[in-house]
mmCIF file of C-alpha atoms and ligand atoms in Angstrom:
data_model
loop_
_atom_site.group_PDB
_atom_site.id
_atom_site.type_symbol
_atom_site.label_atom_id
_atom_site.label_comp_id
_atom_site.label_asym_id
_atom_site.label_seq_id
_atom_site.Cartn_x
_atom_site.Cartn_y
_atom_site.Cartn_z
ATOM 1 C CA MET A 1 4.205 8.910 -13.750
ATOM 2 C CA ASN A 2 1.380 8.910 -10.726
ATOM 3 C CA ILE A 3 0.304 5.492 -9.856
ATOM 4 C CA VAL A 4 -2.244 4.670 -7.392
ATOM 5 C CA MET A 5 -2.258 0.656 -5.836
ATOM 6 C CA LEU A 6 -5.411 -0.908 -4.908
ATOM 7 C CA GLY A 7 -5.502 -4.271 -3.231
ATOM 8 C CA PRO A 8 -6.625 -5.908 -0.213
ATOM 9 C CA PRO A 9 -4.386 -6.595 2.569
ATOM 10 C CA GLY A 10 -1.484 -8.660 1.730
ATOM 11 C CA ALA A 11 -1.615 -8.306 -2.087
ATOM 12 C CA GLY A 12 1.547 -7.128 -2.337
ATOM 13 C CA LYS A 13 1.037 -3.388 -2.885
ATOM 14 C CA GLY A 14 3.962 -2.306 -0.610
ATOM 15 C CA THR A 15 6.349 -5.348 -2.375
ATOM 16 C CA GLN A 16 5.513 -3.866 -5.920
ATOM 17 C CA ALA A 17 5.787 -0.332 -4.871
ATOM 18 C CA GLU A 18 8.934 -0.491 -3.795
ATOM 19 C CA ARG A 19 9.885 -2.271 -7.171
ATOM 20 C CA ILE A 20 8.576 0.031 -9.384
ATOM 21 C CA PHE A 21 10.467 2.814 -7.137
ATOM 22 C CA ALA A 22 13.889 0.674 -7.733
ATOM 23 C CA GLN A 23 13.415 1.251 -11.768
ATOM 24 C CA PHE A 24 11.708 4.475 -11.973
ATOM 25 C CA GLY A 25 12.156 6.486 -8.954
ATOM 26 C CA TRP A 26 8.494 7.579 -8.504
ATOM 27 C CA LYS A 27 7.916 7.858 -5.147
ATOM 28 C CA PRO A 28 6.005 5.086 -2.656
ATOM 29 C CA ILE A 29 3.528 6.848 -0.371
ATOM 30 C CA SER A 30 2.333 4.225 2.056
ATOM 31 C CA THR A 31 -0.349 5.867 4.533
ATOM 32 C CA GLY A 32 0.227 2.689 6.876
ATOM 33 C CA ASP A 33 3.955 3.106 6.568
ATOM 34 C CA ILE A 34 3.394 6.911 7.256
ATOM 35 C CA PHE A 35 1.252 5.899 10.459
ATOM 36 C CA ARG A 36 3.702 3.392 11.383
ATOM 37 C CA VAL A 37 6.748 5.504 11.668
ATOM 38 C CA ALA A 38 4.487 8.051 13.687
ATOM 39 C CA LEU A 39 3.831 5.175 16.041
ATOM 40 C CA ALA A 40 7.412 4.171 16.571
ATOM 41 C CA GLU A 41 8.046 8.068 17.317
ATOM 42 C CA GLY A 42 5.216 8.369 19.683
ATOM 43 C CA THR A 43 3.883 11.298 18.024
ATOM 44 C CA PRO A 44 0.021 12.511 18.597
ATOM 45 C CA LEU A 45 -0.642 11.059 15.372
ATOM 46 C CA GLY A 46 0.612 7.987 15.993
ATOM 47 C CA LEU A 47 -0.908 7.473 19.244
ATOM 48 C CA GLU A 48 -4.264 8.410 17.578
ATOM 49 C CA ALA A 49 -3.579 6.127 14.368
ATOM 50 C CA LYS A 50 -2.787 3.317 16.812
ATOM 51 C CA LYS A 51 -6.350 2.786 18.357
ATOM 52 C CA TYR A 52 -7.839 2.198 14.522
ATOM 53 C CA MET A 53 -4.738 0.134 13.313
ATOM 54 C CA GLU A 54 -4.332 -2.346 16.094
ATOM 55 C CA ALA A 55 -8.480 -2.754 15.793
ATOM 56 C CA GLY A 56 -7.926 -3.055 11.923
ATOM 57 C CA GLU A 57 -10.181 -0.339 11.146
ATOM 58 C CA LEU A 58 -9.820 2.665 9.122
ATOM 59 C CA VAL A 59 -8.053 5.926 10.349
ATOM 60 C CA PRO A 60 -10.748 8.560 10.004
ATOM 61 C CA ASP A 61 -10.827 10.565 6.694
ATOM 62 C CA ASP A 62 -9.977 14.012 7.840
ATOM 63 C CA ILE A 63 -6.541 12.845 9.136
ATOM 64 C CA VAL A 64 -5.355 10.944 6.404
ATOM 65 C CA GLU A 65 -6.587 13.264 3.658
ATOM 66 C CA GLY A 66 -4.489 16.214 5.393
ATOM 67 C CA ILE A 67 -1.761 14.109 5.769
ATOM 68 C CA VAL A 68 -1.651 12.768 1.972
ATOM 69 C CA ALA A 69 -2.646 16.680 0.854
ATOM 70 C CA ASP A 70 0.553 17.838 2.696
ATOM 71 C CA ARG A 71 2.651 14.856 1.530
ATOM 72 C CA LEU A 72 1.823 15.777 -2.366
ATOM 73 C CA LYS A 73 2.911 19.039 -1.828
ATOM 74 C CA LYS A 74 6.677 17.829 -0.954
ATOM 75 C CA PRO A 75 9.239 18.231 -4.045
ATOM 76 C CA ASP A 76 10.297 14.338 -4.189
ATOM 77 C CA VAL A 77 6.770 13.654 -5.656
ATOM 78 C CA LYS A 78 7.247 16.269 -8.559
ATOM 79 C CA ASP A 79 8.451 13.628 -10.992
ATOM 80 C CA GLY A 80 5.765 10.691 -9.975
ATOM 81 C CA PHE A 81 4.426 9.054 -7.178
ATOM 82 C CA ILE A 82 3.219 5.658 -6.131
ATOM 83 C CA LEU A 83 0.040 5.689 -3.448
ATOM 84 C CA ASP A 84 -0.261 2.495 -1.592
ATOM 85 C CA GLY A 85 -3.136 2.161 0.518
ATOM 86 C CA PHE A 86 -4.798 5.235 -0.517
ATOM 87 C CA PRO A 87 -7.533 5.941 -1.154
ATOM 88 C CA ARG A 88 -9.336 3.572 1.004
ATOM 89 C CA ASN A 89 -12.563 4.160 0.612
ATOM 90 C CA LEU A 90 -14.986 6.780 -1.648
ATOM 91 C CA HIS A 91 -14.753 9.607 0.456
ATOM 92 C CA GLN A 92 -11.100 9.407 -0.061
ATOM 93 C CA ALA A 93 -10.811 8.711 -3.617
ATOM 94 C CA LYS A 94 -12.963 11.885 -4.075
ATOM 95 C CA ALA A 95 -10.776 13.785 -2.066
ATOM 96 C CA LEU A 96 -7.485 12.732 -3.680
ATOM 97 C CA ASP A 97 -9.512 14.147 -7.317
ATOM 98 C CA LYS A 98 -9.916 17.507 -5.329
ATOM 99 C CA MET A 99 -6.268 17.354 -4.430
ATOM 100 C CA LEU A 100 -5.031 16.827 -7.779
ATOM 101 C CA GLU A 101 -7.513 19.361 -9.351
ATOM 102 C CA GLU A 102 -6.312 21.777 -6.775
ATOM 103 C CA SER A 103 -2.622 21.275 -8.015
ATOM 104 C CA GLY A 104 -2.890 20.378 -11.377
ATOM 105 C CA GLY A 105 -2.044 16.714 -11.150
ATOM 106 C CA LYS A 106 -3.512 13.697 -12.642
ATOM 107 C CA ILE A 107 -3.482 9.497 -11.898
ATOM 108 C CA ASP A 108 -2.102 8.060 -14.831
ATOM 109 C CA LEU A 109 -2.616 4.658 -13.823
ATOM 110 C CA VAL A 110 -4.763 2.749 -11.233
ATOM 111 C CA ILE A 111 -3.111 -1.012 -10.741
ATOM 112 C CA ASN A 112 -5.680 -3.262 -8.663
ATOM 113 C CA ILE A 113 -3.750 -6.252 -7.197
ATOM 114 C CA THR A 114 -6.308 -9.137 -6.681
ATOM 115 C CA VAL A 115 -5.591 -12.191 -4.378
ATOM 116 C CA ASP A 116 -7.588 -14.733 -3.020
ATOM 117 C CA THR A 117 -8.475 -14.988 1.014
ATOM 118 C CA GLU A 118 -6.877 -18.192 1.488
ATOM 119 C CA THR A 119 -3.119 -16.730 0.271
ATOM 120 C CA LEU A 120 -3.725 -13.210 1.558
ATOM 121 C CA VAL A 121 -3.726 -14.793 5.135
ATOM 122 C CA LYS A 122 -0.883 -16.710 4.235
ATOM 123 C CA ARG A 123 1.329 -13.859 3.312
ATOM 124 C CA LEU A 124 0.074 -11.730 6.053
ATOM 125 C CA SER A 125 0.732 -14.276 9.137
ATOM 126 C CA GLY A 126 4.038 -14.912 7.791
ATOM 127 C CA ARG A 127 5.334 -11.301 6.908
ATOM 128 C CA ARG A 128 8.098 -9.927 8.751
ATOM 129 C CA VAL A 129 8.919 -6.142 8.632
ATOM 130 C CA CYS A 130 12.111 -4.136 9.267
ATOM 131 C CA ARG A 131 11.887 -1.873 12.203
ATOM 132 C CA LYS A 132 14.334 0.818 10.805
ATOM 133 C CA CYS A 133 13.595 0.760 6.985
ATOM 134 C CA GLY A 134 10.098 -0.766 6.776
ATOM 135 C CA ALA A 135 11.216 -3.461 4.028
ATOM 136 C CA ASN A 136 9.019 -6.169 4.062
ATOM 137 C CA PHE A 137 9.779 -10.191 4.346
ATOM 138 C CA HIS A 138 8.105 -13.179 4.225
ATOM 139 C CA LEU A 139 9.216 -16.388 6.524
ATOM 140 C CA LEU A 140 8.724 -18.693 3.565
ATOM 141 C CA PHE A 141 8.154 -16.990 0.222
ATOM 142 C CA ASN A 142 10.785 -13.912 0.586
ATOM 143 C CA PRO A 143 12.897 -14.988 3.780
ATOM 144 C CA PRO A 144 15.954 -12.447 4.686
ATOM 145 C CA ALA A 145 19.279 -14.039 4.234
ATOM 146 C CA VAL A 146 19.942 -13.861 8.101
ATOM 147 C CA GLU A 147 17.147 -14.908 10.177
ATOM 148 C CA GLY A 148 15.529 -11.724 11.855
ATOM 149 C CA ILE A 149 17.767 -9.391 10.095
ATOM 150 C CA CYS A 150 17.033 -7.134 7.301
ATOM 151 C CA ASP A 151 19.073 -7.657 4.198
ATOM 152 C CA HIS A 152 19.270 -4.077 3.434
ATOM 153 C CA CYS A 153 20.136 -2.319 6.341
ATOM 154 C CA GLY A 154 20.469 -4.619 9.052
ATOM 155 C CA GLY A 155 17.612 -3.658 11.330
ATOM 156 C CA GLU A 156 15.632 -5.918 13.227
ATOM 157 C CA LEU A 157 12.434 -7.760 11.774
ATOM 158 C CA TYR A 158 9.005 -7.698 13.462
ATOM 159 C CA GLN A 159 5.446 -8.950 12.974
ATOM 160 C CA ARG A 160 3.467 -6.027 12.602
ATOM 161 C CA GLU A 161 0.832 -5.815 15.579
ATOM 162 C CA ASP A 162 -2.334 -5.982 12.636
ATOM 163 C CA ASP A 163 -1.205 -9.201 11.544
ATOM 164 C CA ASN A 164 -2.630 -11.514 14.242
ATOM 165 C CA GLU A 165 -5.847 -13.753 13.146
ATOM 166 C CA GLU A 166 -8.152 -11.868 14.382
ATOM 167 C CA THR A 167 -7.174 -8.329 13.334
ATOM 168 C CA VAL A 168 -6.262 -9.790 9.170
ATOM 169 C CA ARG A 169 -10.066 -10.715 9.588
ATOM 170 C CA THR A 170 -11.478 -7.446 10.531
ATOM 171 C CA ARG A 171 -9.155 -5.571 7.773
ATOM 172 C CA LEU A 172 -10.059 -8.179 5.250
ATOM 173 C CA LYS A 173 -13.705 -7.168 6.006
ATOM 174 C CA VAL A 174 -12.944 -3.708 6.103
ATOM 175 C CA TYR A 175 -11.558 -3.779 2.621
ATOM 176 C CA GLU A 176 -14.430 -5.521 1.173
ATOM 177 C CA GLU A 177 -17.115 -3.363 2.657
ATOM 178 C CA LEU A 178 -15.389 -0.029 2.280
ATOM 179 C CA SER A 179 -12.396 -0.418 -0.140
ATOM 180 C CA GLU A 180 -13.574 -2.415 -2.934
ATOM 181 C CA PRO A 181 -16.135 0.047 -3.960
ATOM 182 C CA VAL A 182 -12.720 2.123 -4.884
ATOM 183 C CA VAL A 183 -12.095 -0.249 -7.674
ATOM 184 C CA SER A 184 -15.493 0.438 -9.357
ATOM 185 C CA TYR A 185 -14.723 4.378 -8.710
ATOM 186 C CA TYR A 186 -12.080 4.024 -11.178
ATOM 187 C CA ASN A 187 -13.373 1.795 -13.288
ATOM 188 C CA PRO A 188 -14.927 4.084 -15.938
ATOM 189 C CA SER A 189 -11.819 5.933 -16.029
ATOM 190 C CA GLY A 190 -10.025 3.703 -18.682
ATOM 191 C CA ARG A 191 -6.985 4.046 -16.265
ATOM 192 C CA LEU A 192 -7.845 0.887 -14.179
ATOM 193 C CA LEU A 193 -5.735 -2.337 -14.694
ATOM 194 C CA SER A 194 -6.353 -5.405 -12.546
ATOM 195 C CA ILE A 195 -3.609 -7.615 -12.147
ATOM 196 C CA ASP A 196 -3.394 -11.169 -10.705
ATOM 197 C CA GLY A 197 -1.430 -11.139 -7.690
ATOM 198 C CA THR A 198 -1.117 -14.890 -7.060
ATOM 199 C CA GLY A 199 2.396 -15.168 -8.811
ATOM 200 C CA THR A 200 5.680 -14.836 -7.610
ATOM 201 C CA PRO A 201 6.658 -11.009 -6.661
ATOM 202 C CA ASP A 202 8.879 -11.254 -10.301
ATOM 203 C CA GLU A 203 5.782 -12.535 -12.235
ATOM 204 C CA VAL A 204 3.342 -10.027 -10.657
ATOM 205 C CA TYR A 205 6.088 -6.979 -11.183
ATOM 206 C CA MET A 206 6.216 -8.328 -15.136
ATOM 207 C CA GLU A 207 2.686 -7.643 -15.457
ATOM 208 C CA ILE A 208 2.806 -4.475 -13.591
ATOM 209 C CA HIS A 209 5.511 -3.222 -15.726
ATOM 210 C CA ALA A 210 4.065 -4.123 -18.758
ATOM 211 C CA ALA A 211 1.327 -2.247 -17.485
ATOM 212 C CA ILE A 212 2.787 0.958 -16.932
ATOM 213 C CA GLU A 213 4.640 0.352 -20.525
ATOM 214 C CA LEU A 214 1.235 0.501 -21.602
ATOM 215 C CA ALA A 215 -0.131 3.520 -19.824
ATOM 216 C CA SER A 216 3.076 5.666 -20.930
ATOM 217 C CA GLY A 217 2.948 4.822 -24.574
ATOM 218 C CA GLY A 218 6.114 3.102 -24.060
ATOM 219 C CA ALA A 219 7.815 6.236 -23.180
ATOM 220 C CA ALA A 220 8.546 5.040 -19.291
ATOM 221 C CA VAL A 221 10.891 2.137 -20.302
HETATM 222 P P1 AP5 B 301 -1.524 -0.833 5.540
HETATM 223 O O1 AP5 B 301 0.313 -0.653 6.040
HETATM 224 O O2 AP5 B 301 -1.581 -0.037 4.180
HETATM 225 O O3 AP5 B 301 -1.716 -2.199 5.028
HETATM 226 P P2 AP5 B 301 -2.797 -3.238 4.306
HETATM 227 O O4 AP5 B 301 -3.310 -2.284 3.064
HETATM 228 O O5 AP5 B 301 -3.601 -3.816 5.149
HETATM 229 O O6 AP5 B 301 -1.658 -3.666 3.305
HETATM 230 P P3 AP5 B 301 -0.386 -4.502 3.708
HETATM 231 O O7 AP5 B 301 0.581 -3.788 3.846
HETATM 232 O O8 AP5 B 301 -0.668 -5.416 4.545
HETATM 233 O O9 AP5 B 301 -0.431 -5.348 2.370
HETATM 234 P P4 AP5 B 301 0.454 -5.027 1.200
HETATM 235 O O10 AP5 B 301 -0.510 -5.179 0.068
HETATM 236 O O11 AP5 B 301 1.395 -3.976 1.123
HETATM 237 O O12 AP5 B 301 1.431 -6.646 0.783
HETATM 238 P P5 AP5 B 301 2.919 -6.606 1.409
HETATM 239 O O13 AP5 B 301 3.836 -6.218 -0.052
HETATM 240 O O14 AP5 B 301 3.648 -6.349 2.605
HETATM 241 O O15 AP5 B 301 -2.345 -0.225 6.381
HETATM 242 C C1 AP5 B 301 -2.159 -0.145 7.682
HETATM 243 C C2 AP5 B 301 -3.660 -0.044 8.701
HETATM 244 O O16 AP5 B 301 -3.181 1.507 8.561
HETATM 245 C C3 AP5 B 301 -4.661 0.092 8.111
HETATM 246 O O17 AP5 B 301 -5.697 -1.255 8.640
HETATM 247 C C4 AP5 B 301 -5.717 1.327 8.825
HETATM 248 O O18 AP5 B 301 -5.567 1.218 10.087
HETATM 249 C C5 AP5 B 301 -4.501 2.284 8.660
HETATM 250 N N1 AP5 B 301 -4.796 2.951 7.211
HETATM 251 C C6 AP5 B 301 -3.660 2.836 6.204
HETATM 252 N N2 AP5 B 301 -3.830 3.784 5.154
HETATM 253 C C7 AP5 B 301 -5.313 4.152 5.416
HETATM 254 C C8 AP5 B 301 -6.125 4.863 5.074
HETATM 255 N N3 AP5 B 301 -6.006 5.634 3.367
HETATM 256 N N4 AP5 B 301 -7.466 5.290 5.371
HETATM 257 C C9 AP5 B 301 -7.368 4.755 6.831
HETATM 258 N N5 AP5 B 301 -6.467 4.391 7.205
HETATM 259 C C10 AP5 B 301 -5.578 3.898 6.861
HETATM 260 O O19 AP5 B 301 3.023 -8.283 0.989
HETATM 261 C C11 AP5 B 301 2.439 -8.902 2.226
HETATM 262 C C12 AP5 B 301 3.178 -9.968 2.620
HETATM 263 O O20 AP5 B 301 3.582 -11.141 1.400
HETATM 264 C C13 AP5 B 301 4.533 -9.682 2.797
HETATM 265 O O21 AP5 B 301 5.529 -10.681 3.691
HETATM 266 C C14 AP5 B 301 5.359 -9.688 1.357
HETATM 267 O O22 AP5 B 301 6.704 -10.383 1.506
HETATM 268 C C15 AP5 B 301 4.536 -11.105 0.677
HETATM 269 N N6 AP5 B 301 4.515 -11.316 -0.605
HETATM 270 C C16 AP5 B 301 4.317 -9.890 -1.530
HETATM 271 N N7 AP5 B 301 3.939 -10.024 -2.893
HETATM 272 C C17 AP5 B 301 4.025 -11.884 -3.081
HETATM 273 C C18 AP5 B 301 3.913 -12.743 -3.824
HETATM 274 N N8 AP5 B 301 3.686 -12.258 -4.895
HETATM 275 N N9 AP5 B 301 4.240 -13.747 -3.382
HETATM 276 C C19 AP5 B 301 4.440 -14.199 -2.134
HETATM 277 N N10 AP5 B 301 4.527 -13.608 -1.003
HETATM 278 C C20 AP5 B 301 4.427 -12.216 -1.375
HETATM 279 MG MG1 MG B 302 1.696 -2.454 2.627
HETATM 280 ZN ZN1 ZN B 303 15.573 -2.690 6.840
#
């Protein structure tokens, strides 16, 4: 199954994409993660993306769309993928349609995770990410067993550059202005399902699981 995850910064897209992957094996593709890896490796792409990410602005469409188009051609997404953080504006949504048209693929389900702003800010300010494997933790809501250390790989946990208060505010504004219209774009398709993301990660996953079951006619579960 091919899924698009929509939702504001901190909604839990990455957290839930990992859970779907763990159960169904559909590959998460996070454009934000791709840029963070490129940045850690010091590639030209990483250095270019850094300017925008640190400011909380979107990386230019031609760069992001090129990356996603290449990624969707890789064999590991043949049986399914979960786009997390793409498309993020109408231009990208239309570009994705074109990519799928050319490859003969389609999006089966669009999951829109909704969370109020106050909760988003709390989640982003307490988030910690593994430097090695990219796993997400939260100081209060999802703490690692040992402080500062990733439960999965033993890597060091760090706070994302763009999780400071000022950049978070810009990211939320950018989401409202540019990314929210993408929700309306998918609305008439009948594949869009909005999910309340304010419960615990388990509660949110239960709703997502039900949405996947519904979209697959029970075949996926
Ligand atoms: P990206 O990395 O995609 O960031 P984002 O969209 O701002 O989303 P986040 O990763 O912050 O949140 P999330 O929804 O994944 O939440 P998470 O699961 O971590 O993008 C970063 C930047 O890259 C952009 O600003 C832009 O510059 C650039 N970029 C990326 N894609 C682009 C594109 N397509 N076009 C242009 N530019 C692009 O959860 C957050 C925290 O809350 C965690 O600590 C987690 O443990 C906790 N948590 C999760 N769920 C729950 C829950 N149910 N209850 C309590 N805590 C929870
Ligand atoms: Mg994320
Ligand atoms: Zn790790």
